[in-house]
XYZ file of C-alpha atoms in Angstrom:
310
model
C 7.391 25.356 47.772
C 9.980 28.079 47.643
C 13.601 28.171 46.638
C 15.672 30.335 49.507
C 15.938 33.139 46.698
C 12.964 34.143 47.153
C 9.073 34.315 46.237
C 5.644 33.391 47.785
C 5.585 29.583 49.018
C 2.622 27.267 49.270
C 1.107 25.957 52.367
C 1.641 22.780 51.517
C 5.060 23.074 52.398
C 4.386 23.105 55.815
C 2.591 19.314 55.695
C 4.999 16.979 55.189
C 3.966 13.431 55.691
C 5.143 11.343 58.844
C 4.352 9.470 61.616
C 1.450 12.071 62.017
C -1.979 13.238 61.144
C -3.013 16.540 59.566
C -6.006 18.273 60.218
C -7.710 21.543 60.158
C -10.128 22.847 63.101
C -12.405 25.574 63.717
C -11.920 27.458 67.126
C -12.094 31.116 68.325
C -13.567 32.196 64.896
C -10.431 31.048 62.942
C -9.027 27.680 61.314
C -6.064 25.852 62.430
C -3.807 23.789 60.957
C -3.301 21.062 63.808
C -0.771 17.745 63.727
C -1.373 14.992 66.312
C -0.683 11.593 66.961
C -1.380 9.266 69.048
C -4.270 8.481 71.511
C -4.112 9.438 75.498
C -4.661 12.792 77.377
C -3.777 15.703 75.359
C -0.794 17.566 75.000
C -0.630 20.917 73.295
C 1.936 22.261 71.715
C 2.466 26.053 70.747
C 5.948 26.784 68.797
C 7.395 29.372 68.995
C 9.195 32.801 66.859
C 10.388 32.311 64.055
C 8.591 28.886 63.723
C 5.774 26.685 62.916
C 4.678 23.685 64.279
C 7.713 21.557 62.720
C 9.477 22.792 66.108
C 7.760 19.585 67.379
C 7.923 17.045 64.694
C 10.742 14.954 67.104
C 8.738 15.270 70.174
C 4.546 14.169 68.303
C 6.063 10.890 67.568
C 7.730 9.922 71.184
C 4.975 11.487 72.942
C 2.633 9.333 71.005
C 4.725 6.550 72.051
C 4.304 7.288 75.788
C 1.160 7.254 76.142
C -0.330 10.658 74.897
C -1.931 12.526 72.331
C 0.068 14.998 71.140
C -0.898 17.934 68.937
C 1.302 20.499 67.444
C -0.511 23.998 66.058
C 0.429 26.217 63.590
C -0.463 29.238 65.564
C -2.715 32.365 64.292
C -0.956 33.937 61.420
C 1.551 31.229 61.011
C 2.062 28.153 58.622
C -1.229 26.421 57.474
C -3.456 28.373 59.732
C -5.880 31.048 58.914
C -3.845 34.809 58.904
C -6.500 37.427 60.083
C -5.870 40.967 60.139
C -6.624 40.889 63.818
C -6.292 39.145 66.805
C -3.012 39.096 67.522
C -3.256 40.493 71.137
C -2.981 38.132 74.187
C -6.616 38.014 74.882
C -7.249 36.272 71.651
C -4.182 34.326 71.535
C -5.266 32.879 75.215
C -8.700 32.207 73.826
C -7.017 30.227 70.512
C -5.620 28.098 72.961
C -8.605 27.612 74.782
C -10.998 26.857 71.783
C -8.325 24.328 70.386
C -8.761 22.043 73.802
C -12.568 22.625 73.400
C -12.697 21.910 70.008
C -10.275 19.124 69.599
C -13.034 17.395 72.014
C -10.955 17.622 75.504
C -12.095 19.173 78.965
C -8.720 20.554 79.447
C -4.812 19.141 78.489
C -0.990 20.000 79.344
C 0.185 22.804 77.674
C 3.953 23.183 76.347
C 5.056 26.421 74.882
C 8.255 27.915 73.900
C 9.412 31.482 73.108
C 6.416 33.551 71.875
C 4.708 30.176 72.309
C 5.360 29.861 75.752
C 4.275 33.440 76.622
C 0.822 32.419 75.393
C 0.430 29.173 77.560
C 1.283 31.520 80.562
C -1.510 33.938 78.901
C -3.877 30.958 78.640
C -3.303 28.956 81.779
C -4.099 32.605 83.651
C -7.304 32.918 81.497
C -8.498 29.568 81.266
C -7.586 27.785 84.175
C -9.895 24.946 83.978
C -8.881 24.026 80.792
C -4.654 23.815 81.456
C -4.394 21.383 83.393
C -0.697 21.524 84.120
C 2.110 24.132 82.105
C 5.393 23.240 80.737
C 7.310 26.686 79.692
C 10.123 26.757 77.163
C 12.099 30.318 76.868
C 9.909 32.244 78.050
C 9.409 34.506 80.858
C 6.076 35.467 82.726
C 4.704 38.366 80.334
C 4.869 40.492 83.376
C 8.670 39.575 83.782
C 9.417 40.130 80.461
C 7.660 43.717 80.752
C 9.295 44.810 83.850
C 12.970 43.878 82.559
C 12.965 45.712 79.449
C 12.456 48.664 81.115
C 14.723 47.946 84.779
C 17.529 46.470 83.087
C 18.485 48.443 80.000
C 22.107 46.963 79.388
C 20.199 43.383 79.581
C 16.496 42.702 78.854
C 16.165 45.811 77.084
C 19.456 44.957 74.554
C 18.380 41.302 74.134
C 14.787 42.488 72.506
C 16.828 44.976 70.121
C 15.973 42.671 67.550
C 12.464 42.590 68.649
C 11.813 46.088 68.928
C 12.875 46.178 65.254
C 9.476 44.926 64.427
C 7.240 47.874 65.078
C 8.734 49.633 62.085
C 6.355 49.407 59.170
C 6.328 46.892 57.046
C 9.883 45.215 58.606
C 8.198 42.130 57.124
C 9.182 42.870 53.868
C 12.707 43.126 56.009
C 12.316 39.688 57.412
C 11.417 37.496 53.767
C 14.046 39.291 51.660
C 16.498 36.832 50.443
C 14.879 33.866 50.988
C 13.697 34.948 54.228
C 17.396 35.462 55.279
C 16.977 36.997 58.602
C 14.948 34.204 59.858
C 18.249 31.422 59.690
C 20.338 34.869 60.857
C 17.674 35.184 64.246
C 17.861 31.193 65.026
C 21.518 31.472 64.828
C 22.022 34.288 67.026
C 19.558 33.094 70.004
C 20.188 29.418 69.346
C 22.966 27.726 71.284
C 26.144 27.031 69.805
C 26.091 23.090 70.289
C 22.950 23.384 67.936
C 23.500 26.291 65.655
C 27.540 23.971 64.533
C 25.731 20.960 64.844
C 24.363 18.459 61.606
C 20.784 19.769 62.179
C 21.031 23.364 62.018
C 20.993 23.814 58.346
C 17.701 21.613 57.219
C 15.648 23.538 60.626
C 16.824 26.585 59.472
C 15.494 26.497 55.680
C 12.408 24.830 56.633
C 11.917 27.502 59.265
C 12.569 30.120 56.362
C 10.677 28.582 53.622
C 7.289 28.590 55.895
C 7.737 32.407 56.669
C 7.618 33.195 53.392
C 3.620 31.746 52.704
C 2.107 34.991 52.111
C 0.964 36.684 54.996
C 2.635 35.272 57.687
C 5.591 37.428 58.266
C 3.109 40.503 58.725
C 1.085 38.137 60.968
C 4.133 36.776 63.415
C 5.341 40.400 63.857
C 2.046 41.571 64.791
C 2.005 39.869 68.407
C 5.101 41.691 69.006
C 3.928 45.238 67.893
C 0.579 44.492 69.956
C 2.737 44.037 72.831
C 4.220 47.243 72.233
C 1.808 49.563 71.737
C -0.373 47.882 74.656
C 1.654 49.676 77.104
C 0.415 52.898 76.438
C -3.287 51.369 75.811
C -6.362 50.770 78.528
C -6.912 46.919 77.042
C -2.926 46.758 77.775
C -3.422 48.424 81.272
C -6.752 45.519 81.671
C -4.393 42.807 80.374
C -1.553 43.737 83.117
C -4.123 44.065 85.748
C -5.407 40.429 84.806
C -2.370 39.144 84.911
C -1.402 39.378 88.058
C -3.701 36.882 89.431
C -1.315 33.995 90.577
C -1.967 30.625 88.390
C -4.007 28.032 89.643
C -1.670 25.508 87.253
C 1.252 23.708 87.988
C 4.053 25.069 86.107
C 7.230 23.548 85.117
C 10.017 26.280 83.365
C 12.817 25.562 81.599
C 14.877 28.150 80.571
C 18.478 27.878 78.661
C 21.178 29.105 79.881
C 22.899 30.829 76.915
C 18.960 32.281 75.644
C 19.945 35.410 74.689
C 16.418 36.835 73.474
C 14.895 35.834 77.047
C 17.700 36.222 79.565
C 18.038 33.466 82.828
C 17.867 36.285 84.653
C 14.647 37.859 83.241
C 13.005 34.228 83.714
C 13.979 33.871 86.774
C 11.449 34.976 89.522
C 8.166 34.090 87.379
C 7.466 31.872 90.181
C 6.051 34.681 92.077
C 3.145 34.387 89.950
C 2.331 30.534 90.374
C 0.326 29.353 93.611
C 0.610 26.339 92.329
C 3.307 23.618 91.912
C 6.112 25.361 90.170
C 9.960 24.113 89.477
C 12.459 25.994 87.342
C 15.062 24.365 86.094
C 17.828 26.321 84.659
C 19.908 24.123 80.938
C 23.407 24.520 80.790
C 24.654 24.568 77.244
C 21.266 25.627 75.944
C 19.886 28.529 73.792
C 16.359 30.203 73.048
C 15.178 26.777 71.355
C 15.351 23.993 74.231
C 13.004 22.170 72.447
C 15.456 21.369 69.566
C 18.610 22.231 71.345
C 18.117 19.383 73.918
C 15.263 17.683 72.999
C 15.627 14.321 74.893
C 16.107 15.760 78.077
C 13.128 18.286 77.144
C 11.260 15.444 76.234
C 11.724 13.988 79.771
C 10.776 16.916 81.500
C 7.735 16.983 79.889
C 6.616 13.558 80.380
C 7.668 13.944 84.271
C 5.417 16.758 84.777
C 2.474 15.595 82.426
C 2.105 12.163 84.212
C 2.874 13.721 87.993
């Protein structure tokens, strides 16, 4: 562990024991830290920025109890996982997802993401169709959503990823652990709603959140999806990746989207129905920030269950 002054912190700060199981799994060419529990078909879930997978250490334990097997991954670059160099572009991302279902021994599961998170299970349920069998999204726009606003709408979209944008400077990691990781408490306070951010669990989310982004490595690893996404714009694979993903999904999609997010604006999310054929509700949370998943996390937890046992 880490004191929020600073210096390197162990993995082993992100494994705390509970009613869970820790594990670590071989897929796509990397290792993953992985947390389930329970016994039933699968649920995946991929946090989010600036997180790990404590984002879901409320929901493992009552998802267990309903029924379901519920695994939480520290994604590539993040926690307890391996933190390659490389392979922080959406093709790879979808195809971590992927290997996990294969590899944790399922044909296919329901995927929940949020934030970054949530961009990937659109990535992977457009990729790997067979294998998600339905999609709950957290904060998160369609990728090609997210693209279009930060260009059309310059006083919203385009102001809201500021803070994003921020990250294709060199080295801004260095930027991000100073202090005890400061920036990461300051960055879940300014997208989080302000119900959570006042409320009594603000405080212990935030330094665990901070502690885990200072294990070496993974601050240069969780920026990297965002500069990828950058500098893809002006890149053939990015051109490939655009082209790819307009395909309409195949999966039944369920989006929830706060209504105070101010890193993914309602109105950004809204309209990534057009690319879902299949099922698809939105549903817009009043009251609620970037993080629905720990802003609101018994009606989240509801929504989830609905659409993984419809």
């Amino acid at each position: 562990m880490t004191d929020q002054r600073g210096g390197a912190a162990d993995e082993s700060c992100v494994m705390p024991e509970g009613p869970w199981t820790h594990r670590f799994v071989g897929a796509n060419g990397s290792r993953f830290h992985v947390v389930e529990a329970g016994t039933g078909p699968m649920v995946l879930l991929l946090h989010g920025f600036p997180e790990y997978w404590y984002a879901w250490h409320e929901m493992l334990p009552a998802l267990a109890d309903a029924g379901f097997r519920a695994v939480a991954v520290d994604l590539r670059g993040y926690g307890a996982s391996d933190k390659p160099p490389r392979g922080y572009d959406g093709y790879t991302l979808a195809a971590d997802v992927a290997g996990l279902i294969r590899a944790l021994g399922e044909r296919s599961a329901t995927v929940v993401g949020t934030g970054a998170g949530g961009l990937i299970g659109w990535t992977a349920a457009s990729f790997h169709p067979t294998l998600v069998r339905r999609l709950v999204v957290l904060g998160a726009p369609h990728p090609l959503r997210l693209r279009t606003a930060i260009v059309a709408d310059p006083r919203g979209q385009f102001a809201s990823a500021t803070a994003t944008l921020k990250f294709q400077l060199p080295r801004y990691e260095h930027m991000l652990t100073r202090d005890g990781a400061a920036e990461v408490e300051e960055m879940l306070r300014r997208w989080g709603g302000p119900r959570w951010v006042d409320g009594p669990d603000f405080a212990d989310y935030a330094r665990c959140c901070r502690v885990a982004m200072q294990i070496p490595q993974a601050a240069f690893c969780a920026l990297e999806g965002y500069r990828w996404a950058f500098r893809s714009v002006l890149r053939l694979h990015g051109y490939r990746f655009v082209k790819l993903m307009q395909k309409p999904l195949v999966t039944p999609t369920l989006q929830l989207h706060g209504a105070l997010d101010e890193a993914s604006l309602p109105r950004t999310a809204q309209g990534s129905g057009r690319y879902v054929s299949a099922p698809y509700e939105w549903r817009l949370l009043d009251g609620v920030g970037h993080f629905p998943h720990v802003e609101a996390r018994d009606l989240v937890l509801g929504e989830i269950l609905r659409w993984a046992k419809s």
